[in-house]
Short mmCIF file of C-alpha atoms and ligand atoms in Angstrom, two decimals:
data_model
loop_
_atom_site.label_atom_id
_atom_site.label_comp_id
_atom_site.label_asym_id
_atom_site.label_seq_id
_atom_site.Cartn_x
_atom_site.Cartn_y
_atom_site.Cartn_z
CA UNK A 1 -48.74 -81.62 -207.40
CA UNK A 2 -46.71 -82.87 -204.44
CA UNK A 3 -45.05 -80.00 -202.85
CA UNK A 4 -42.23 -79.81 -199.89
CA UNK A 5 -43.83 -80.91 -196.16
CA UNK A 6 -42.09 -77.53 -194.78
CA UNK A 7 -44.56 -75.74 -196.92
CA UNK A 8 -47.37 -76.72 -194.79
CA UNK A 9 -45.35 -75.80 -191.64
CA UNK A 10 -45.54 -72.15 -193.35
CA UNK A 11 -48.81 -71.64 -193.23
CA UNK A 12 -50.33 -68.73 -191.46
CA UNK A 13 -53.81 -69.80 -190.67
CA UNK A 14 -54.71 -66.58 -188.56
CA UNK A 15 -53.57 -64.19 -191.54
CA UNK A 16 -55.23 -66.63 -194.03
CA UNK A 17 -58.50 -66.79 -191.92
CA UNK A 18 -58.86 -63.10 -191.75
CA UNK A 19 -58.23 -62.35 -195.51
CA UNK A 20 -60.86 -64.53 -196.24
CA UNK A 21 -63.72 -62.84 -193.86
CA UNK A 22 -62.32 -59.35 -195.10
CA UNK A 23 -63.11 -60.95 -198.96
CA UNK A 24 -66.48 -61.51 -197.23
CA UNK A 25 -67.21 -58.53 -195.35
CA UNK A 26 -66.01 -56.28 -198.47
CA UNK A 27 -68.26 -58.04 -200.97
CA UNK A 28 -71.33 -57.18 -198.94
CA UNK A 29 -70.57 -53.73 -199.62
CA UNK A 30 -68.93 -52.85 -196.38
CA UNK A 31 -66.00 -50.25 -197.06
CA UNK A 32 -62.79 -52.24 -195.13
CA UNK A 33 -60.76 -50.02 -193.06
CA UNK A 34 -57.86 -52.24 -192.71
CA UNK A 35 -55.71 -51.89 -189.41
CA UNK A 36 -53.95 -54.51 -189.94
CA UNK A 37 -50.69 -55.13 -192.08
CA UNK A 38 -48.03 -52.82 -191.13
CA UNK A 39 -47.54 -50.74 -193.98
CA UNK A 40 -46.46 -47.50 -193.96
CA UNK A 41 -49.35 -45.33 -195.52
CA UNK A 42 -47.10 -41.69 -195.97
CA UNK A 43 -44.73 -41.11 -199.17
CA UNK A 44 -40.76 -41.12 -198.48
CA UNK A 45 -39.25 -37.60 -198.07
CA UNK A 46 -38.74 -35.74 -201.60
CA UNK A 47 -35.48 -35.70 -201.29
CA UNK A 48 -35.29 -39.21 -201.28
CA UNK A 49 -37.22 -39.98 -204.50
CA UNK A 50 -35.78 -37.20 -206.12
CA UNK A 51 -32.45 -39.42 -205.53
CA UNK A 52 -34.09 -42.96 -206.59
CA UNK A 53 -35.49 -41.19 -209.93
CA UNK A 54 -32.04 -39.37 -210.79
CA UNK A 55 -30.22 -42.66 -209.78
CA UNK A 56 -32.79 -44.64 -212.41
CA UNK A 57 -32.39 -41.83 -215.11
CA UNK A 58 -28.90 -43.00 -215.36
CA UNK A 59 -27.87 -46.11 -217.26
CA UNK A 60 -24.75 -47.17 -215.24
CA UNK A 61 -26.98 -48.09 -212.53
CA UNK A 62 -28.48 -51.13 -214.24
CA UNK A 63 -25.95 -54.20 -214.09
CA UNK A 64 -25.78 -56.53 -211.53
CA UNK A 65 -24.91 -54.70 -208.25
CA UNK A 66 -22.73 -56.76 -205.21
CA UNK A 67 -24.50 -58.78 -203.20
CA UNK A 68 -22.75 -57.16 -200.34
CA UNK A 69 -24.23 -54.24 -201.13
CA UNK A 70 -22.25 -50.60 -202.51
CA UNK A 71 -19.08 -49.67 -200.68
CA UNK A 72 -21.20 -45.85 -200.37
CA UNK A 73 -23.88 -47.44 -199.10
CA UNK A 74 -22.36 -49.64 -196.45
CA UNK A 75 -20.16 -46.64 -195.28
CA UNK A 76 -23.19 -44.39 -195.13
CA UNK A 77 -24.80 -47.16 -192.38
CA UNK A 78 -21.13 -46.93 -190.76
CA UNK A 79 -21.31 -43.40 -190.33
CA UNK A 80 -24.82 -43.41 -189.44
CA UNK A 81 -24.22 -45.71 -186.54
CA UNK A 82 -21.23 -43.86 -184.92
CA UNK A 83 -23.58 -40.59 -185.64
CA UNK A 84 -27.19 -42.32 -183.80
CA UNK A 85 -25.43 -45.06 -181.80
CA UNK A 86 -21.29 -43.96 -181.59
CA UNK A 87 -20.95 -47.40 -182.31
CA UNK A 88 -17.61 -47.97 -184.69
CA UNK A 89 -18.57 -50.41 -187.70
CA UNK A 90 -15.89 -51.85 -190.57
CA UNK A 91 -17.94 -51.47 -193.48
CA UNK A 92 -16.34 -54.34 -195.05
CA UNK A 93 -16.60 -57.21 -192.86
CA UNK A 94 -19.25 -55.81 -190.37
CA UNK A 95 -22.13 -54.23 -192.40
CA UNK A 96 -24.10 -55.93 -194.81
CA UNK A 97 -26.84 -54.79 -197.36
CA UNK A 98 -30.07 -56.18 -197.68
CA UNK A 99 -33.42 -56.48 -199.85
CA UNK A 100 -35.28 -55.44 -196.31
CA UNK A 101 -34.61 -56.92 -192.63
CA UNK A 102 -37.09 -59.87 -194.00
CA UNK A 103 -34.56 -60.98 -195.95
CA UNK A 104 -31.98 -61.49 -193.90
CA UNK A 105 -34.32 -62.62 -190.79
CA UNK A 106 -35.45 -65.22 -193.19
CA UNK A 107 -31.95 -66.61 -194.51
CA UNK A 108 -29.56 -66.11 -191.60
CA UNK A 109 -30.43 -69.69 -190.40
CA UNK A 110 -29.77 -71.15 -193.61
CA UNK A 111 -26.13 -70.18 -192.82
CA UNK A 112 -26.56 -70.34 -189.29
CA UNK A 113 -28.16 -73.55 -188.04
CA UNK A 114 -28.73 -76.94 -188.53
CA UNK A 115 -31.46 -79.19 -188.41
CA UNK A 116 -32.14 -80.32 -184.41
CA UNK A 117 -30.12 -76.76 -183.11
CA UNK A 118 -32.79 -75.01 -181.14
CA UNK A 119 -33.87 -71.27 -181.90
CA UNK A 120 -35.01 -68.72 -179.21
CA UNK A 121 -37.87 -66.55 -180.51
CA UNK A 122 -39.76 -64.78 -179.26
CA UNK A 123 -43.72 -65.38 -178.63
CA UNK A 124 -45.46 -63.20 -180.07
CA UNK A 125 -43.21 -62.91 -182.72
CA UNK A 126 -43.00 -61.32 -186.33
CA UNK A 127 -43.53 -64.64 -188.24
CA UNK A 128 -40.40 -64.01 -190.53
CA UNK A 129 -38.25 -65.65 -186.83
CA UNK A 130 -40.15 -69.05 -187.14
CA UNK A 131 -39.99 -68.96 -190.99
CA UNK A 132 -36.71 -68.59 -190.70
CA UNK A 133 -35.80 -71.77 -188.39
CA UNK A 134 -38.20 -73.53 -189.77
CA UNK A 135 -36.72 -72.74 -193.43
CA UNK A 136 -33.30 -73.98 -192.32
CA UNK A 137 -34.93 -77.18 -190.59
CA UNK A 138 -34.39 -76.09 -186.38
CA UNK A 139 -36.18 -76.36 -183.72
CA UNK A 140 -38.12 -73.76 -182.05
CA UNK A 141 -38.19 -72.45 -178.80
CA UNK A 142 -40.41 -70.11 -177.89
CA UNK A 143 -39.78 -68.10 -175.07
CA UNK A 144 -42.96 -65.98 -173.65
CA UNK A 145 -42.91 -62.29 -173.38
CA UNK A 146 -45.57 -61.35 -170.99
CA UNK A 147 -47.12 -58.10 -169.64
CA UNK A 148 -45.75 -58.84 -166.12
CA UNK A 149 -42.03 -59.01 -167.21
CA UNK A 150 -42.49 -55.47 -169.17
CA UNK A 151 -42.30 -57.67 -172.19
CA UNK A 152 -39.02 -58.77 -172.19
CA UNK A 153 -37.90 -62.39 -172.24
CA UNK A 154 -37.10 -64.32 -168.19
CA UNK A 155 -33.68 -66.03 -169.53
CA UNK A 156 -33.84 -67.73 -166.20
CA UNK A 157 -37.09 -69.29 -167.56
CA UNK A 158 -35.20 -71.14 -170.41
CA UNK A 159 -34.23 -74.91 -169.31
CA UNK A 160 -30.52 -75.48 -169.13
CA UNK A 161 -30.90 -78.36 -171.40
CA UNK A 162 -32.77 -75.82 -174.14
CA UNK A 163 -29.99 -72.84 -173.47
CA UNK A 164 -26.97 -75.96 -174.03
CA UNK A 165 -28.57 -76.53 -177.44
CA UNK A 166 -29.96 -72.98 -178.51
CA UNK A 167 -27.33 -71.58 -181.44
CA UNK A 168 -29.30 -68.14 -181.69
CA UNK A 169 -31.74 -66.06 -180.09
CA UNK A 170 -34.10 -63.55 -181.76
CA UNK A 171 -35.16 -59.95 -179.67
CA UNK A 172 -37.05 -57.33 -181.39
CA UNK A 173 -36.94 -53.82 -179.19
CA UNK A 174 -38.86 -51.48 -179.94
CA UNK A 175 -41.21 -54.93 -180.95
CA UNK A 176 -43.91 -55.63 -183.13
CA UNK A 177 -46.64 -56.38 -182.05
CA UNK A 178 -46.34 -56.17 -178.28
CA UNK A 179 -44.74 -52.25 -178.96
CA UNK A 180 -42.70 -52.75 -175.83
CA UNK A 181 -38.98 -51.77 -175.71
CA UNK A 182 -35.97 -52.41 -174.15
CA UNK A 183 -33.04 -50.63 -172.51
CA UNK A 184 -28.99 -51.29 -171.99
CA UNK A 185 -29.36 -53.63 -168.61
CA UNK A 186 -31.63 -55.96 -170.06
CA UNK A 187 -29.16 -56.25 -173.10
CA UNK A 188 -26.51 -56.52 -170.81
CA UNK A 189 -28.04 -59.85 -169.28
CA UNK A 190 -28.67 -61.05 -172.62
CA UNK A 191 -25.25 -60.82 -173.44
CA UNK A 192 -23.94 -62.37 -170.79
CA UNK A 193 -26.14 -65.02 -171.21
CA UNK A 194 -24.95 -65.12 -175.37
CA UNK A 195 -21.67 -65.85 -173.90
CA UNK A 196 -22.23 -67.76 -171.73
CA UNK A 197 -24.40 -70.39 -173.87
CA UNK A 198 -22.53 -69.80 -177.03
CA UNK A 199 -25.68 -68.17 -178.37
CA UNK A 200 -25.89 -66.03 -181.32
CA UNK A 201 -28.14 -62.84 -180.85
CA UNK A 202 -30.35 -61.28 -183.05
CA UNK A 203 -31.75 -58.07 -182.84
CA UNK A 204 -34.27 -57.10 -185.16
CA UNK A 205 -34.43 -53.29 -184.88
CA UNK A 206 -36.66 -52.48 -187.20
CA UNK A 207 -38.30 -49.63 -185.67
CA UNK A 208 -35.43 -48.28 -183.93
CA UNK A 209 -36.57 -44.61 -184.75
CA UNK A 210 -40.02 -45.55 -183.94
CA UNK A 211 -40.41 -44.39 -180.14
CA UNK A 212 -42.37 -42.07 -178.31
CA UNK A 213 -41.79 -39.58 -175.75
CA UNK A 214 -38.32 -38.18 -176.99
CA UNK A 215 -37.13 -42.00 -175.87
CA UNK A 216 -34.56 -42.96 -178.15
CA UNK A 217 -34.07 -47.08 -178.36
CA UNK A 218 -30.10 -48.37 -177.67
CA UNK A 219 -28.83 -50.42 -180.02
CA UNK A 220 -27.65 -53.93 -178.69
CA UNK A 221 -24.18 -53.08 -179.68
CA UNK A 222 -23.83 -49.81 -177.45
CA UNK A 223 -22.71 -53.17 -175.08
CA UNK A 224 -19.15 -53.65 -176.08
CA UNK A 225 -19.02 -56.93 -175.27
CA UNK A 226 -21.79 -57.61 -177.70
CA UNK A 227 -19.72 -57.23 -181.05
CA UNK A 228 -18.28 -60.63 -181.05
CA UNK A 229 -22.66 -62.35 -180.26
CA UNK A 230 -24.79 -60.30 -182.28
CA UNK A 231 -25.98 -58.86 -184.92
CA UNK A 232 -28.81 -56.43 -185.54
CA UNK A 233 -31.26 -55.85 -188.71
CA UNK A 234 -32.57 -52.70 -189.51
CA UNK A 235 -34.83 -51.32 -191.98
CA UNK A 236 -35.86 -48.35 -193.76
CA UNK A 237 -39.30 -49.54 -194.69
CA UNK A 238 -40.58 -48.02 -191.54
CA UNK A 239 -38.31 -44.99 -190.59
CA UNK A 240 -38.25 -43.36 -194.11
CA UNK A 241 -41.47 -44.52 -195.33
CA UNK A 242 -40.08 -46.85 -198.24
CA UNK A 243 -41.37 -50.26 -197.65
CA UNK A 244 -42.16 -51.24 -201.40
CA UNK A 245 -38.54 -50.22 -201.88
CA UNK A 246 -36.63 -53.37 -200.65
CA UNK A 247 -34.20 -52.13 -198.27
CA UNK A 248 -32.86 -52.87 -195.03
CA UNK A 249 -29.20 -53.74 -193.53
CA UNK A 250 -27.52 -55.78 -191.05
CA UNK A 251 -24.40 -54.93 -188.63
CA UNK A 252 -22.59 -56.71 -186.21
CA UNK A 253 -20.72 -60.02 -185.65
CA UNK A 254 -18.37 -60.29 -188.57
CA UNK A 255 -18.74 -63.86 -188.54
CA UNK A 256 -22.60 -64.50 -188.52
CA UNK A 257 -22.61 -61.52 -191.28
CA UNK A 258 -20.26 -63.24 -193.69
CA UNK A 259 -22.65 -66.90 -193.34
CA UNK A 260 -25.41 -64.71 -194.49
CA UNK A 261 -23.25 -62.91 -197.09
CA UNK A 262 -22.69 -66.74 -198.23
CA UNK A 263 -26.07 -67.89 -198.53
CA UNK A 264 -27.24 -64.50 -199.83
CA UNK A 265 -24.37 -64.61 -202.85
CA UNK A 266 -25.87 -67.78 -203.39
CA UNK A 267 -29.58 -66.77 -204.03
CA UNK A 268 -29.70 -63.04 -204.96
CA UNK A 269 -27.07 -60.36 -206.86
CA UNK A 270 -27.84 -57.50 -203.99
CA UNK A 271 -30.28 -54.74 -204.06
CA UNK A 272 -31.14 -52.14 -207.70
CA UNK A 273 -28.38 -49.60 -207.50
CA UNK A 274 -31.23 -46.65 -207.44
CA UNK A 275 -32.61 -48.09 -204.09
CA UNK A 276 -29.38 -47.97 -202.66
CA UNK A 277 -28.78 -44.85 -203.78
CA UNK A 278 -32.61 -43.67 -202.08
CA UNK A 279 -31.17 -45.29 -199.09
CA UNK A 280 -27.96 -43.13 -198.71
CA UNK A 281 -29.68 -39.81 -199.22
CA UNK A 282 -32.63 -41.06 -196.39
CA UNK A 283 -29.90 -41.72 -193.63
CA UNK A 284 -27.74 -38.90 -194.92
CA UNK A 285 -30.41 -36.05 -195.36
CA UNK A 286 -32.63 -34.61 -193.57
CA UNK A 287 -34.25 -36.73 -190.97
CA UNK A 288 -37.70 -34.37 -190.22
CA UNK A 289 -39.72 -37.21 -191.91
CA UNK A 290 -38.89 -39.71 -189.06
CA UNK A 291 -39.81 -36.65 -186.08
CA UNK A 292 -42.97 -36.02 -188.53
CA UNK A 293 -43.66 -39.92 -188.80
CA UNK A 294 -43.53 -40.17 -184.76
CA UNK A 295 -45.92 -37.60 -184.53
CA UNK A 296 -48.49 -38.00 -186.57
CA UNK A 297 -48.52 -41.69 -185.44
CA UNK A 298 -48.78 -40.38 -182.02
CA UNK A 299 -52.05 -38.22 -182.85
CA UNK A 300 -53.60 -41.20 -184.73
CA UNK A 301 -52.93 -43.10 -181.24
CA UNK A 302 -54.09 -40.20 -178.42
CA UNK A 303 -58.15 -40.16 -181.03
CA UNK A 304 -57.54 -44.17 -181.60
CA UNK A 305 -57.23 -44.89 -178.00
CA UNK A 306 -59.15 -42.23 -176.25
CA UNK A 307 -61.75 -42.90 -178.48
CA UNK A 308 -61.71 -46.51 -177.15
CA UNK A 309 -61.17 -45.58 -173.49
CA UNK A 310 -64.87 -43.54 -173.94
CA UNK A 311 -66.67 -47.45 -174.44
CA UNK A 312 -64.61 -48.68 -172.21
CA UNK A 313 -62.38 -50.29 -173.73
CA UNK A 314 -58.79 -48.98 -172.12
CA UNK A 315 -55.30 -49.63 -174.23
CA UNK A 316 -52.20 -49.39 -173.09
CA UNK A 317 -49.87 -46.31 -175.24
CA UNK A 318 -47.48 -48.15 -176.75
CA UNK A 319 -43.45 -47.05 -176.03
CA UNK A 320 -42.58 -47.49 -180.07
CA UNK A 321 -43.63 -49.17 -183.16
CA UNK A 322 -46.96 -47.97 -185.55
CA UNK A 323 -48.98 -50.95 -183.72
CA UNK A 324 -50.83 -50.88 -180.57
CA UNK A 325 -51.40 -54.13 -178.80
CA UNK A 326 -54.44 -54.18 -177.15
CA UNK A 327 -55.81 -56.24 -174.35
CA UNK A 328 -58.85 -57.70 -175.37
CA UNK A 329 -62.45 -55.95 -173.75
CA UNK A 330 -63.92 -57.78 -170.70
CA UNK A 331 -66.02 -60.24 -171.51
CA UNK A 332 -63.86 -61.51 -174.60
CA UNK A 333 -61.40 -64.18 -174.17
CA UNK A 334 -60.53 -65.22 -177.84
CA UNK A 335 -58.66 -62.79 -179.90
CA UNK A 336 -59.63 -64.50 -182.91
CA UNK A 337 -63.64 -64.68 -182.53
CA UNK A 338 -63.10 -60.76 -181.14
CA UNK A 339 -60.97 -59.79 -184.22
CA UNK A 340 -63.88 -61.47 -186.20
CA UNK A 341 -66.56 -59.86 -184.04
CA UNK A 342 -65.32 -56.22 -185.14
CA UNK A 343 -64.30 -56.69 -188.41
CA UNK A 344 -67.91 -58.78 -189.18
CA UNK A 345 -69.84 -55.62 -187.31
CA UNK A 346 -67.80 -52.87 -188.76
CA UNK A 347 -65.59 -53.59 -191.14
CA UNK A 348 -62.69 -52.11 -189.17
CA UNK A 349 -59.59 -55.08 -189.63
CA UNK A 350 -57.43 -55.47 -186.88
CA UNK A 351 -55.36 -58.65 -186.54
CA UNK A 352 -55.56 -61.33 -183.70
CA UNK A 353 -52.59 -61.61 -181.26
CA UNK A 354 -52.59 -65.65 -182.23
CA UNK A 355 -51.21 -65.05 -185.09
CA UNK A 356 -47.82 -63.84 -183.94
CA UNK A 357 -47.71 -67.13 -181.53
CA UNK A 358 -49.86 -68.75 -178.66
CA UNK A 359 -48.95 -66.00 -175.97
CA UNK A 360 -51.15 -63.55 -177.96
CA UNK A 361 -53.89 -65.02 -177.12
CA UNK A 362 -55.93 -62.41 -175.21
CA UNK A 363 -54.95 -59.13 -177.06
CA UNK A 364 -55.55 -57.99 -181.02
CA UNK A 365 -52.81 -55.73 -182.89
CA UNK A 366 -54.29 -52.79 -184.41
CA UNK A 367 -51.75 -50.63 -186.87
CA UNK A 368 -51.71 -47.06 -187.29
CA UNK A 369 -51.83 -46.86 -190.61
CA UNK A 370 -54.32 -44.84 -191.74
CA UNK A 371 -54.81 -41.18 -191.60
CA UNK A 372 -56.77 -39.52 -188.39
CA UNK A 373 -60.41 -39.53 -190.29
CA UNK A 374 -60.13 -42.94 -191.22
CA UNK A 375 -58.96 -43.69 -187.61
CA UNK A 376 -61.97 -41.68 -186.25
CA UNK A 377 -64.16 -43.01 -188.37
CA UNK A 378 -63.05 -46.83 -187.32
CA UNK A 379 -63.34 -45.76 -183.87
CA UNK A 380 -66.82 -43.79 -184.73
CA UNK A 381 -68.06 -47.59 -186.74
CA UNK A 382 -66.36 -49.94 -183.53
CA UNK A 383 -68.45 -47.66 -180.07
CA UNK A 384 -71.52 -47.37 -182.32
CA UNK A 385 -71.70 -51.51 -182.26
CA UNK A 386 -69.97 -52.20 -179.02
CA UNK A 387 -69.52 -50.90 -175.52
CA UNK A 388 -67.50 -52.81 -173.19
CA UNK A 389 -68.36 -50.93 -169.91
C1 LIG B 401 -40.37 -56.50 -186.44
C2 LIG B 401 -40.20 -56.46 -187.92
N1 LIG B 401 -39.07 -56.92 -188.44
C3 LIG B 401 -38.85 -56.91 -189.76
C4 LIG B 401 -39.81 -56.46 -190.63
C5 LIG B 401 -39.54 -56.53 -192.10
O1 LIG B 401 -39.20 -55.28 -192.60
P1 LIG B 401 -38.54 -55.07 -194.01
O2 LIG B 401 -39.49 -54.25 -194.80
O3 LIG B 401 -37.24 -54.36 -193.73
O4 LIG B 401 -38.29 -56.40 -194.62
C6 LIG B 401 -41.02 -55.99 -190.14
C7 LIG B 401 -42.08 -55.54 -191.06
O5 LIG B 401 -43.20 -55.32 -190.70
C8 LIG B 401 -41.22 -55.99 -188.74
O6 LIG B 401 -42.35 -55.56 -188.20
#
């Protein structure tokens, strides 16, 4: 069957390479602890289920809800952002429901750019940015986010002749995988850079209650001059534990919201009224899930990485996110063959920094999501095969 040439361009080959190995390693009887994939491992706060069952025990709730998402919903995320951000939103041209950040990170450039406009992404990435552009038929431009620059993007770095062409930019603080984060002055130079370039900026905030440390990440549009060039995706899959659910949202720009909201209206009918409904009563209610989520991913970090630091291999804590991004042992110099090395030897998954783009070469993400015996255990399976002293 002869299938679209952009499908090939989708391929992961990292993800696809270590899913087969895993197949391996599992069918000679090793039990997989899998550190890899991102997903949430804790339930979602009874209060919120108790709303998603009640909302699918009634009937109403089952046409076809707006594309735009409810009018409760969408004033819930206003009132949430003035409360965590006292940023003012209009619910009705600035806020915009999704089926998870994924969803709009992966159709914004449908509406957004054309084919030969150049997209700034950042490398590594979360593979939904380059999906995205390469979805709508752009160009790609990665720009490098090394240890030495705390992570962050050099804008000076980007060519003239790139920054004339670039239509968007994608930032991701706190980020997956490199669990850096950002404050307010780098923002500020992004912005003035969006303006000056005619750029459009998006920031994927994801884990924007993810942070350690009492540090609280500032949303891009605590900049007021940031309104009228960005946007910025958040989800609940992380915060509030409810990734299978579907559910994220996007704020800003009025303008880049309502191409979405086009292409969007054009593909899907919006998210089930009961997960909208689980989605008010996690931003409204109680929030001791998201302290309790910090936490416990904190513990699972201090055994993970002390536990490592003992064979000498020494991590660096990460500022937010579930993931730790770990500089590869001495000795090793491909992530892949490493990632390979452990998983092969202990069955332990962890994912190589190629596959979120060529600057991960030299570190491996490992995820936090397992409980604190299965993380002692992996680290128990990985210094009884290796020591990197
Ligand atoms: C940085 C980042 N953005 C977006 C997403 C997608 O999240 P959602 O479940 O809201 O689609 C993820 C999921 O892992 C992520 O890590």
């Amino acid at each position: 069957m002869k299938k679209s040439n952009r499908l090939d361009q989708l391929k992961s080959a990292v993800f696809a390479e270590l899913e087969r190995i895993k197949e391996e390693v599992a069918a000679e009887g090793i039990t997989i602890i899998d550190l890899g994939i991102g997903s949430p491992d804790q339930p979602p706060a009874p209060h919120v289920y108790k709303a998603l069952r009640d909302a699918v025990d009634n009937l109403a709730n089952y046409g076809y809800p707006s594309s735009r998402g409810s009018k409760e919903l969408r004033d819930t995320i206003a009132w949430w952002y003035r409360e965590r951000f006292n940023v003012e939103l209009d619910p009705e041209s600035e806020v915009l429901v999704l089926m998870g950040s994924q969803d709009g990170l992966g159709h914004l450039p449908l509406g957004y750019l054309d084919p030969g406009d150049i997209t700034l992404i950042p490398d590594p990435g979360y593979p939904v940015y380059a999906a995205g552009a390469i979805l709508a038929g752009a160009e790609i431009y990665p720009m490098p986010l090394k240890e030495e620059n705390g992570f962050l993007p050099d804008l000076t770095a980007i060519p003239q002749e790139v920054a004339q062409k670039a239509r968007m930019m994608i930032l991701n603080y706190p980020n997956n995988p490199v669990a850096a984060v950002a404050d307010l002055d780098f923002f500020r130079k992004v912005v003035d850079f969006a303006k000056k370039y005619d750029v459009l900026v998006c920031h994927d905030f994801a884990y924007s209650e993810l942070a350690y440390d009492n540090y609280r990440p500032p949303s891009f549009l605590e900049i007021p001059e940031a309104r009228d060039v960005s946007i910025e995706f958040h989800s609940v899959s992380k915060t509030y534990n409810m990734a299978g659910c579907r559910l994220g949202f996007v704020v800003g720009c009025s303008e880049a919201i309502e191409a979405l909201m086009r292409i969007k209206s054009n593909i899907d009918y919006g998210v089930f009224l009961p997960v909208q409904k689980a989605g008010i009563a996690a931003l409204r209610g109680p929030q001791d899930i998201v302290n309790k989520n910090v936490e416990s991913y904190k513990v699972r970090c201090n055994i993970l990485l002390d536990g490592l630091s003992k064979i000498g291999w020494h991590v660096d804590r990460p500022k937010g996110t579930m993931f730790v991004w770990a500089k590869l042992p001495k000795g090793y110099h491909s992530s892949e063959t490493f990632a390979e090395d452990i998983l092969r030897k202990t069955g332990v998954v962890v994912v190589p920094g190629t596959a979120f783009g060529r600057q991960g070469e030299g570190y491996v993400r490992i995820a936090l999501v397992q409980d604190e015996q299965t993380i002692a255990e992996a680290v128990r399976r990985i210094s009884e095969k290796f020591d990197f002293s």
